[in-house]
Coordinates of C-alpha atoms in Angstrom, one line a residue:
Chain A
M1 CA 101.1 84.4 78.7
A2 CA 98.7 87.0 80.0
I3 CA 98.9 87.9 83.6
A4 CA 95.8 87.5 85.8
L5 CA 97.2 89.0 89.1
E6 CA 100.2 91.0 89.9
T7 CA 101.0 92.4 93.4
H8 CA 104.0 94.6 94.1
D9 CA 105.4 95.2 97.6
L10 CA 102.0 94.5 99.1
T11 CA 102.2 95.1 102.9
V12 CA 99.5 94.8 105.6
T13 CA 99.7 95.9 109.2
Y14 CA 97.4 95.3 112.1
H15 CA 97.6 97.8 115.0
K16 CA 101.0 98.9 113.6
R17 CA 102.3 95.4 113.7
P18 CA 103.1 94.1 110.2
V19 CA 101.5 90.8 109.3
L20 CA 102.5 90.7 105.6
Y21 CA 105.4 92.4 104.0
G22 CA 106.5 93.2 100.6
I23 CA 104.6 90.5 98.7
D24 CA 105.6 90.5 95.0
V25 CA 103.7 87.9 93.0
T26 CA 102.8 87.6 89.3
V27 CA 100.2 84.9 88.6
P28 CA 99.7 83.9 84.9
E29 CA 96.2 83.3 83.6
G30 CA 94.9 79.8 83.8
S31 CA 96.8 78.6 86.8
L32 CA 95.6 76.8 89.9
V33 CA 97.7 78.1 92.8
G34 CA 97.8 76.8 96.4
I35 CA 98.7 79.3 99.1
V36 CA 100.4 77.3 101.9
G37 CA 102.2 78.3 105.1
P38 CA 101.9 77.8 108.9
N39 CA 99.1 79.2 111.1
G40 CA 99.4 83.0 111.3
A41 CA 101.5 83.2 108.2
G42 CA 99.0 85.7 106.7
K43 CA 97.4 83.4 104.1
S44 CA 93.9 84.7 104.5
T45 CA 95.2 88.2 105.0
L46 CA 96.9 88.0 101.7
I47 CA 93.8 87.2 99.7
K48 CA 91.7 89.7 101.8
S49 CA 94.2 92.4 101.1
I50 CA 94.3 91.6 97.3
M51 CA 90.5 92.0 97.4
G52 CA 90.7 95.2 99.4
V53 CA 88.6 93.6 102.2
V54 CA 91.5 94.3 104.5
P55 CA 93.2 97.6 103.8
S56 CA 96.9 97.4 102.8
S57 CA 99.4 99.9 104.1
G58 CA 101.6 99.8 101.1
G59 CA 102.2 98.4 97.6
W60 CA 99.7 97.8 94.8
V61 CA 97.5 95.1 93.2
K62 CA 96.7 94.8 89.5
V63 CA 94.1 92.5 88.1
F64 CA 94.3 91.7 84.4
G65 CA 96.6 94.6 84.0
T66 CA 94.5 97.3 85.7
P67 CA 93.9 98.3 89.3
L68 CA 91.4 96.1 91.0
K69 CA 88.6 98.7 91.2
E70 CA 88.3 98.8 87.4
N71 CA 88.0 95.0 87.2
L72 CA 86.1 94.2 90.4
H73 CA 83.5 92.1 88.5
R74 CA 86.2 89.8 87.1
V75 CA 87.3 88.7 90.5
G76 CA 85.4 86.3 92.8
Y77 CA 86.1 86.1 96.5
V78 CA 85.1 83.0 98.5
P79 CA 85.4 83.8 102.2
Q80 CA 85.9 81.1 104.9
R81 CA 82.9 79.1 105.6
E82 CA 83.1 80.0 109.3
S83 CA 83.0 83.7 108.5
V84 CA 79.2 83.7 108.1
D85 CA 76.3 82.9 110.4
W86 CA 74.7 79.7 109.0
D87 CA 71.5 80.3 111.1
F88 CA 70.8 83.4 108.9
P89 CA 67.3 83.2 107.4
V90 CA 68.3 82.6 103.7
T91 CA 67.9 79.5 101.5
V92 CA 70.5 77.8 99.4
M93 CA 69.1 79.5 96.3
D94 CA 69.3 82.9 98.0
V95 CA 73.0 82.4 98.7
A96 CA 73.8 81.2 95.1
L97 CA 71.9 84.3 93.8
M98 CA 74.2 86.5 95.9
G99 CA 76.9 85.6 93.4
T100 CA 75.1 87.8 90.8
Y101 CA 74.8 90.8 93.1
G102 CA 78.2 92.2 92.2
R103 CA 77.2 92.5 88.5
L104 CA 73.8 93.9 89.3
G105 CA 75.1 96.9 91.2
L106 CA 73.4 98.3 94.3
F107 CA 69.8 98.5 93.2
R108 CA 69.0 96.2 90.2
R109 CA 67.1 93.1 91.3
P110 CA 68.1 89.6 90.1
G111 CA 65.9 88.6 87.1
K112 CA 65.3 85.4 85.2
K113 CA 68.8 85.3 83.7
E114 CA 70.4 85.6 87.2
K115 CA 68.1 82.9 88.6
L116 CA 69.0 80.6 85.8
Q117 CA 72.7 81.2 86.4
A118 CA 72.3 80.5 90.1
Q119 CA 70.4 77.3 89.3
E120 CA 73.1 76.1 86.9
A121 CA 75.8 76.8 89.5
L122 CA 73.9 74.8 92.1
E123 CA 73.4 72.0 89.6
K124 CA 77.1 71.9 89.0
V125 CA 78.0 71.3 92.6
G126 CA 75.1 68.9 93.1
M127 CA 73.1 71.2 95.4
L128 CA 70.1 71.9 93.2
P129 CA 67.9 69.5 95.1
Y130 CA 68.5 71.5 98.2
A131 CA 67.7 74.9 96.6
N132 CA 64.8 75.7 99.0
R133 CA 66.5 74.5 102.2
Q134 CA 67.5 76.9 104.9
I135 CA 71.3 76.9 104.9
G136 CA 71.6 75.9 108.6
N137 CA 70.3 72.4 107.8
L138 CA 73.3 71.6 105.6
S139 CA 76.4 69.6 106.5
G140 CA 79.8 71.3 106.4
G141 CA 80.6 69.9 103.0
Q142 CA 77.2 71.0 101.6
Q143 CA 77.7 74.5 102.9
Q144 CA 81.1 74.7 101.2
R145 CA 79.4 73.5 97.9
V146 CA 76.9 76.3 98.2
F147 CA 79.7 78.8 98.6
L148 CA 81.3 77.4 95.5
A149 CA 78.0 77.6 93.6
R150 CA 77.8 81.2 94.6
A151 CA 81.4 81.7 93.2
L152 CA 80.4 80.0 90.0
A153 CA 77.3 82.2 89.6
Q154 CA 79.7 85.2 89.9
D155 CA 81.2 84.0 86.6
S156 CA 84.6 85.7 87.3
D157 CA 87.9 85.1 85.7
L158 CA 90.0 85.1 88.8
Y159 CA 89.0 83.4 92.0
L160 CA 90.4 83.8 95.5
M161 CA 89.3 81.1 97.9
D162 CA 89.8 81.0 101.6
E163 CA 90.2 77.4 102.9
P164 CA 87.5 75.8 100.7
F165 CA 88.6 72.4 102.0
A166 CA 88.3 73.1 105.7
G167 CA 85.9 70.8 107.5
V168 CA 84.5 69.0 104.4
D169 CA 84.2 65.3 103.9
A170 CA 86.4 63.3 101.5
A171 CA 83.7 63.1 98.8
T172 CA 83.2 66.9 98.8
E173 CA 87.0 67.5 98.8
A174 CA 87.3 65.3 95.7
A175 CA 84.3 67.1 94.0
I176 CA 85.8 70.5 94.8
I177 CA 89.2 69.8 93.4
E178 CA 87.5 68.3 90.3
L179 CA 85.6 71.5 89.9
L180 CA 88.7 73.7 90.4
K181 CA 90.5 71.7 87.7
E182 CA 87.6 72.1 85.4
M183 CA 87.6 75.9 86.0
R184 CA 91.3 76.0 85.1
E185 CA 90.5 74.1 81.9
R186 CA 88.1 76.9 81.0
G187 CA 90.9 79.4 81.5
K188 CA 90.0 80.7 84.9
T189 CA 92.7 81.5 87.4
V190 CA 92.2 80.2 90.9
L191 CA 94.2 80.9 94.1
V192 CA 93.3 78.7 97.1
V193 CA 94.4 79.0 100.7
H194 CA 95.2 75.5 101.7
H195 CA 96.1 73.9 105.0
D196 CA 97.2 70.4 104.1
L197 CA 100.7 70.1 102.7
Q198 CA 100.3 66.4 102.0
S199 CA 97.6 67.1 99.3
A200 CA 98.9 70.5 98.2
S201 CA 101.5 69.0 95.8
E202 CA 98.8 66.8 94.2
Y203 CA 96.1 69.4 93.9
F204 CA 97.8 72.5 92.5
D205 CA 100.1 73.4 89.6
K206 CA 101.8 76.2 91.4
L207 CA 102.4 76.9 95.1
L208 CA 102.9 80.1 97.0
L209 CA 104.8 79.5 100.2
L210 CA 104.1 82.2 102.7
N211 CA 105.3 83.1 106.1
M212 CA 104.6 86.8 106.5
R213 CA 107.0 87.2 103.6
L214 CA 106.9 85.4 100.3
V215 CA 109.2 82.4 100.7
A216 CA 108.7 81.1 97.2
F217 CA 106.3 81.0 94.3
G218 CA 106.5 78.7 91.3
D219 CA 105.6 75.3 89.9
V220 CA 105.1 72.6 92.4
K221 CA 108.2 70.7 91.3
E222 CA 110.4 73.7 91.8
V223 CA 109.2 75.0 95.2
F224 CA 108.0 71.8 96.9
T225 CA 111.5 71.1 98.2
P226 CA 112.6 70.2 101.8
E227 CA 114.7 73.4 102.0
L228 CA 111.9 75.8 101.0
L229 CA 109.3 74.0 103.2
Q230 CA 111.7 74.2 106.1
K231 CA 112.1 77.9 105.4
T232 CA 108.4 78.4 105.3
Y233 CA 107.5 76.3 108.4
G234 CA 110.6 77.1 110.5
G235 CA 111.8 74.6 113.0
R236 CA 108.3 73.2 113.6
L237 CA 108.7 70.4 111.2
T238 CA 108.4 66.8 112.3
I239 CA 105.6 65.4 110.3
L240 CA 106.2 68.1 107.7
S241 CA 109.8 67.1 107.1
E242 CA 108.5 63.6 106.3
V243 CA 106.2 65.2 103.8
A244 CA 109.2 67.0 102.3
D245 CA 111.2 63.8 102.2
H246 CA 108.4 62.2 100.5
A247 CA 108.4 65.1 98.0
A248 CA 112.1 64.8 97.5
K249 CA 111.7 61.3 96.3
F250 CA 109.7 62.5 93.2
Chain B
M1 CA 24.2 65.6 130.3
E2 CA 26.4 67.2 132.9
S3 CA 29.0 68.1 130.2
L4 CA 26.3 69.7 128.1
S5 CA 25.2 72.0 130.9
L6 CA 28.8 72.8 131.6
N7 CA 29.2 73.7 128.0
L8 CA 26.1 75.8 128.0
S9 CA 27.1 77.7 131.1
L10 CA 30.5 78.3 129.6
S11 CA 29.2 79.8 126.4
C12 CA 26.8 81.9 128.4
H13 CA 29.7 83.2 130.4
L14 CA 31.6 84.0 127.2
L15 CA 28.6 85.7 125.6
R16 CA 28.1 87.8 128.7
N17 CA 31.7 88.8 128.6
M18 CA 31.8 89.6 125.0
N19 CA 31.9 93.2 126.0
Y20 CA 35.5 92.5 127.2
F21 CA 36.3 92.9 123.5
T22 CA 34.3 96.1 123.0
I23 CA 35.4 97.8 126.2
P24 CA 38.2 99.8 124.6
W25 CA 35.8 101.1 122.0
D26 CA 33.0 101.7 124.5
N27 CA 35.3 103.7 126.8
L28 CA 37.5 105.5 124.4
G29 CA 35.6 105.6 121.1
I30 CA 37.8 106.5 118.2
G31 CA 40.6 107.2 120.8
A32 CA 41.0 103.4 121.1
F33 CA 41.8 103.3 117.4
W34 CA 44.3 106.1 117.6
L35 CA 46.1 104.5 120.5
M36 CA 46.3 101.2 118.7
L37 CA 47.4 102.8 115.5
M38 CA 50.1 104.9 117.2
A39 CA 51.5 101.8 119.0
F40 CA 51.6 100.0 115.7
L41 CA 53.2 102.9 113.9
V42 CA 55.9 103.0 116.5
A43 CA 56.4 99.3 116.6
L44 CA 56.5 98.7 112.8
P45 CA 59.6 100.6 111.8
C46 CA 61.3 99.4 115.0
S47 CA 60.4 95.8 114.1
Q48 CA 62.0 96.1 110.6
M49 CA 65.2 97.7 111.6
G50 CA 65.4 95.6 114.7
S51 CA 65.3 92.5 112.6
F52 CA 68.5 93.6 110.8
L53 CA 70.1 94.6 114.1
I54 CA 69.5 91.0 115.4
L55 CA 70.9 89.4 112.3
R56 CA 74.0 91.6 112.5
R57 CA 74.3 90.8 116.2
M58 CA 73.9 94.4 117.1
A59 CA 70.8 94.2 119.2
L60 CA 72.5 96.1 122.0
T61 CA 73.4 98.9 119.7
G62 CA 69.7 99.8 119.6
D63 CA 69.8 99.9 123.4
A64 CA 72.9 102.2 123.2
I65 CA 71.2 104.6 120.8
S66 CA 68.0 104.8 122.8
H67 CA 69.8 105.9 125.8
S68 CA 72.4 108.1 124.3
V69 CA 69.9 110.3 122.4
F70 CA 69.0 111.8 125.7
P71 CA 71.8 114.5 125.9
G72 CA 71.0 115.4 122.3
V73 CA 67.4 116.0 123.3
V74 CA 68.4 118.1 126.3
I75 CA 70.9 120.3 124.3
A76 CA 68.4 120.8 121.5
F77 CA 65.7 121.7 124.1
V78 CA 68.0 124.3 125.7
L79 CA 68.7 125.8 122.3
I80 CA 65.1 125.8 121.0
G81 CA 63.1 125.9 124.2
D82 CA 60.1 123.9 122.7
L83 CA 59.5 120.3 123.5
A84 CA 57.4 119.8 120.3
S85 CA 60.1 121.2 118.0
P86 CA 61.3 118.8 115.2
W87 CA 64.8 120.1 116.0
L88 CA 64.7 117.9 119.1
I89 CA 64.5 114.9 116.8
V90 CA 67.5 116.2 114.8
G91 CA 69.5 116.8 118.0
A92 CA 68.6 113.3 119.3
G93 CA 69.5 111.7 116.0
L94 CA 72.9 113.4 116.0
A95 CA 73.5 112.2 119.5
G96 CA 72.5 108.7 118.5
L97 CA 74.9 108.8 115.6
A98 CA 77.6 110.2 117.9
S99 CA 77.3 107.3 120.2
T100 CA 77.7 104.8 117.4
V101 CA 80.8 106.7 116.2
F102 CA 82.0 106.6 119.8
I103 CA 81.5 102.9 120.0
E104 CA 83.3 102.3 116.7
L105 CA 86.2 104.5 117.8
I106 CA 86.7 102.8 121.1
H107 CA 86.7 99.3 119.8
R108 CA 88.7 100.0 116.7
K109 CA 91.4 102.1 118.3
T110 CA 91.8 100.4 121.6
R111 CA 91.8 96.9 122.9
V112 CA 88.4 97.3 124.5
K113 CA 85.9 95.0 122.6
Q114 CA 82.7 96.0 121.1
D115 CA 80.4 94.9 123.9
A116 CA 82.3 96.8 126.5
A117 CA 82.5 99.8 124.2
T118 CA 78.7 99.7 123.8
G119 CA 78.3 99.5 127.5
I120 CA 80.6 102.5 128.1
S121 CA 79.2 104.8 125.5
F122 CA 75.5 104.5 126.2
T123 CA 75.6 104.7 130.0
A124 CA 78.1 107.6 129.9
L125 CA 76.0 109.5 127.4
F126 CA 72.7 108.8 129.3
A127 CA 74.3 110.0 132.5
L128 CA 75.6 113.1 130.7
G129 CA 72.0 113.7 129.6
V130 CA 70.7 113.6 133.2
V131 CA 73.5 115.9 134.4
L132 CA 72.9 118.3 131.6
M133 CA 69.2 118.3 132.2
E134 CA 69.3 118.9 135.9
S135 CA 72.1 121.5 135.7
M136 CA 70.8 123.5 132.7
L137 CA 67.1 123.2 133.2
G138 CA 66.6 122.8 136.9
K139 CA 64.2 120.1 138.1
N140 CA 60.9 121.7 137.3
V141 CA 60.7 121.5 133.5
D142 CA 58.4 119.8 131.2
L143 CA 61.1 117.5 130.1
D144 CA 61.2 115.1 133.0
L145 CA 62.9 111.8 133.6
D146 CA 59.7 110.0 134.1
C147 CA 58.7 111.0 130.6
V148 CA 62.1 109.9 129.2
L149 CA 61.7 106.5 130.8
H150 CA 58.1 105.9 130.1
G151 CA 57.2 108.0 127.1
R152 CA 54.0 109.9 126.3
L153 CA 51.9 107.3 124.6
G154 CA 49.3 107.6 127.4
L155 CA 48.9 111.3 126.7
L156 CA 48.3 110.7 123.0
L157 CA 44.6 111.7 123.1
E158 CA 45.4 115.0 124.9
E159 CA 48.0 116.0 122.2
H160 CA 47.3 118.5 119.5
H161 CA 44.9 117.2 116.8
V162 CA 45.0 118.0 113.1
E163 CA 42.1 117.7 110.7
M164 CA 42.6 115.1 108.0
F165 CA 40.0 113.8 105.6
G166 CA 37.3 115.2 107.9
T167 CA 38.5 113.6 111.1
M168 CA 40.7 115.0 113.8
V169 CA 43.9 113.0 114.0
P170 CA 46.4 113.4 116.9
Q171 CA 49.5 115.0 115.5
P172 CA 52.1 112.4 116.8
I173 CA 50.3 109.8 114.6
L174 CA 51.1 111.8 111.5
V175 CA 54.7 112.2 112.5
M176 CA 55.1 108.5 113.2
A177 CA 53.3 107.5 110.0
G178 CA 55.8 109.5 108.1
V179 CA 58.7 107.8 110.0
A180 CA 57.2 104.4 109.3
L181 CA 56.7 105.0 105.7
L182 CA 60.2 106.4 105.2
T183 CA 61.7 103.4 106.9
L184 CA 59.8 101.0 104.7
V185 CA 60.7 102.8 101.6
M186 CA 64.4 102.9 102.6
M187 CA 64.3 99.2 103.4
V188 CA 62.8 98.2 100.0
I189 CA 65.4 100.3 98.2
F190 CA 68.4 99.0 100.1
Y191 CA 67.0 95.5 100.7
R192 CA 69.8 93.6 98.9
V193 CA 72.5 95.8 100.3
L194 CA 71.3 95.1 103.8
L195 CA 70.8 91.4 103.1
L196 CA 74.3 90.8 101.7
S197 CA 76.2 93.0 104.1
S198 CA 74.5 91.4 107.1
F199 CA 75.0 87.9 105.8
D200 CA 78.5 88.1 104.4
S201 CA 80.3 91.4 104.9
G202 CA 83.4 89.9 103.3
L203 CA 81.7 89.2 100.0
A204 CA 79.9 92.5 100.2
A205 CA 83.2 94.3 100.6
S206 CA 84.6 92.4 97.6
Y207 CA 81.8 93.7 95.5
G208 CA 82.9 97.2 96.5
Y209 CA 80.1 97.9 99.1
K210 CA 81.5 99.9 101.9
P211 CA 80.8 98.1 105.2
L212 CA 81.5 101.1 107.4
V213 CA 79.3 103.4 105.3
I214 CA 76.4 100.8 105.4
H215 CA 76.9 100.5 109.2
Y216 CA 76.7 104.2 109.8
C217 CA 73.7 104.6 107.5
L218 CA 71.9 101.8 109.3
M219 CA 72.8 103.4 112.6
F220 CA 71.5 106.8 111.4
V221 CA 68.1 105.3 110.4
V222 CA 67.9 103.4 113.7
S223 CA 68.7 106.6 115.6
F224 CA 66.0 108.4 113.7
I225 CA 63.4 105.7 114.4
V226 CA 64.4 105.3 118.0
V227 CA 64.1 109.1 118.6
A228 CA 60.7 109.1 117.1
A229 CA 59.6 106.0 119.0
F230 CA 61.3 107.2 122.2
Q231 CA 58.9 110.1 122.6
A232 CA 56.0 107.6 122.5
V233 CA 57.2 104.7 124.6
G234 CA 60.3 106.0 126.4
A235 CA 64.0 104.9 126.4
I236 CA 63.6 101.4 127.9
L237 CA 60.6 100.1 126.1
V238 CA 61.8 101.1 122.7
I239 CA 64.6 98.5 123.1
A240 CA 61.9 95.9 123.5
L241 CA 60.1 97.1 120.4
L242 CA 63.4 96.9 118.5
I243 CA 64.3 93.4 119.6
L244 CA 61.1 91.4 120.4
P245 CA 59.4 91.4 117.0
G246 CA 62.6 90.4 115.1
A247 CA 63.5 87.7 117.7
A248 CA 60.0 86.2 117.6
A249 CA 60.0 86.3 113.8
Y250 CA 63.4 84.7 113.7
L251 CA 62.1 81.7 115.6
C252 CA 59.4 81.2 113.0
S253 CA 61.0 81.7 109.6
C254 CA 63.9 80.5 107.4
R255 CA 63.6 83.4 104.9
L256 CA 64.5 87.0 105.4
K257 CA 61.4 88.3 103.7
A258 CA 59.1 86.0 105.8
M259 CA 61.0 87.2 108.9
L260 CA 60.4 90.8 108.1
F261 CA 56.7 90.2 107.4
L262 CA 56.3 88.3 110.6
A263 CA 58.1 91.0 112.6
G264 CA 55.6 93.5 111.2
L265 CA 52.7 91.1 112.1
H266 CA 54.2 90.8 115.6
A267 CA 54.2 94.6 115.8
L268 CA 50.5 94.8 114.8
L269 CA 49.4 92.0 117.2
S270 CA 51.4 93.6 120.1
A271 CA 49.6 96.9 119.4
V272 CA 46.2 95.3 119.4
G273 CA 46.9 93.1 122.4
G274 CA 48.5 96.1 124.2
L275 CA 45.4 98.2 123.8
Y276 CA 43.2 95.5 125.4
L277 CA 45.7 94.9 128.3
H278 CA 45.8 98.7 128.8
V279 CA 42.1 99.0 129.1
W280 CA 41.3 95.8 131.0
F281 CA 43.9 96.3 133.7
N282 CA 44.1 100.1 133.4
T283 CA 47.9 100.1 133.0
D284 CA 50.5 102.0 131.1
M285 CA 49.8 101.5 127.4
A286 CA 53.5 101.3 126.3
A287 CA 54.2 98.6 128.9
A288 CA 51.1 96.7 127.9
V289 CA 52.3 96.6 124.3
V290 CA 55.7 95.3 125.3
V291 CA 54.2 92.7 127.7
C292 CA 52.0 91.5 124.8
G293 CA 55.0 91.3 122.5
G294 CA 56.8 89.3 125.2
V295 CA 53.9 86.8 125.3
L296 CA 54.0 86.5 121.5
L297 CA 57.7 85.8 121.7
L298 CA 57.0 83.0 124.2
L299 CA 54.4 81.5 121.9
A300 CA 56.9 81.6 119.0
W301 CA 59.4 79.9 121.2
L302 CA 57.0 77.1 122.1
L303 CA 55.2 76.8 118.8
G304 CA 57.4 78.4 116.2
P305 CA 57.7 76.2 113.0
V306 CA 61.5 76.5 112.9
D307 CA 62.8 76.5 116.4
G308 CA 59.6 75.7 118.4
L309 CA 60.1 73.6 121.5
M310 CA 56.9 71.7 120.9
W311 CA 58.1 70.2 117.6
K312 CA 61.3 69.2 119.3
W313 CA 59.3 67.4 122.0
L314 CA 57.1 65.7 119.4
R315 CA 60.0 64.4 117.4

């Protein structure tokens, strides 16, 4: 099977303190991967360093077999919802259109084709009726849908999403996971930073257990085990060990 | 009956005082137009770049630049010896850029956060400018502190005039018109880069935009504008021209293009209103422009369609 993403010895340091070391991962095309681990495990840092948004101090990243720079347009990054200012004077449509900026380069303006793509993307996440609204008037779930629409408009082959389920309502969560599965069916590869262990085993095909180092990466049935979860979350496992017990019963 | 006579006397009063509106033109002739145009040409580029500074939460960086250009002006003046030389603008622009580099270095390399780093760098550089000026130039030079703080807008009509299309135009107007035009052109070219990097720097970086390069380019343009505006309105009032229009427009619009247009409109109205205040009350023109801009901001706060207090009360 073709490989979508490969990292070797990826290491990131902040102020000389390492936050991620030696991450070796090979993600096959068409997989839906959940990145899980405790707070401060470096989950967001991992996808930021893959994207080059955070500089890495060692190792390399290859996307579809070549260095990221040569394949930038095939990779879509969805930052955390909290990372932007939702009072910013832009409309839902403007944000969806930003998904096409990467392809357009620095100076070309979005034309009819791009607008149509943005419209279709909004339609898909059920946000087209809100196209002309200012983004500050949306609920958390709606804001996340707009971010996903922007990612769809990017039309990438590999997506890296930072906590798309954070602070959204149950209906949106269900809609998002539906969308992610549909993307996988179309051969897209999606990596998702995820907070909730309980749902992680249901949502994803593969899990990446992370705690500054790579604890395990593989199919859910292989890595969602009490031992590995214990190793990822350390001693702080009361509710978590119940989850693991639950998992062990499968 | 009574109300009719009241009405009549009111309109008579207004008619008699119509000359309030022609006073500037009666007193200054075409000079009134030059003053207004100059104020607008200074406020316009400030309003556009200031809008982006506000959206990027960097409003105080404009403040920093406006103060820290001072040592650059002094050093350039010592080297050149001519206050009208364009090299002064270059020197000041470099000093402005140096201050932003200084801010970045402090907050990236130490534990001091950006707000403190901004506070450190502009006050220290401004003080350096004062020390340099008084030690290298003595106290009796043309380049005085009063001018640095208040600008030379009031002296516009006494500046050197150049003939253009059969009329004599004060030279600073031509310089400022060039600055304004250049700013607008740059903004149109880099509009989407500015929009995306201001809204979502993470996504911008994932597209291969270089956030730090964009930051420094923006800072360079702001330094350039501030230096040009600084000569007209002084170091303190230029901050108002950077922030007031964008802030007022921000309260009235949900779209970036509308915000930029309204910020420009705010600049125009401040210039027109400033001229009248200047003539009616015989005050400093630059301060009058800023007061007018402040009143407009207050109106936007009360009546603005997006965030206006009045709509909240009515609801």
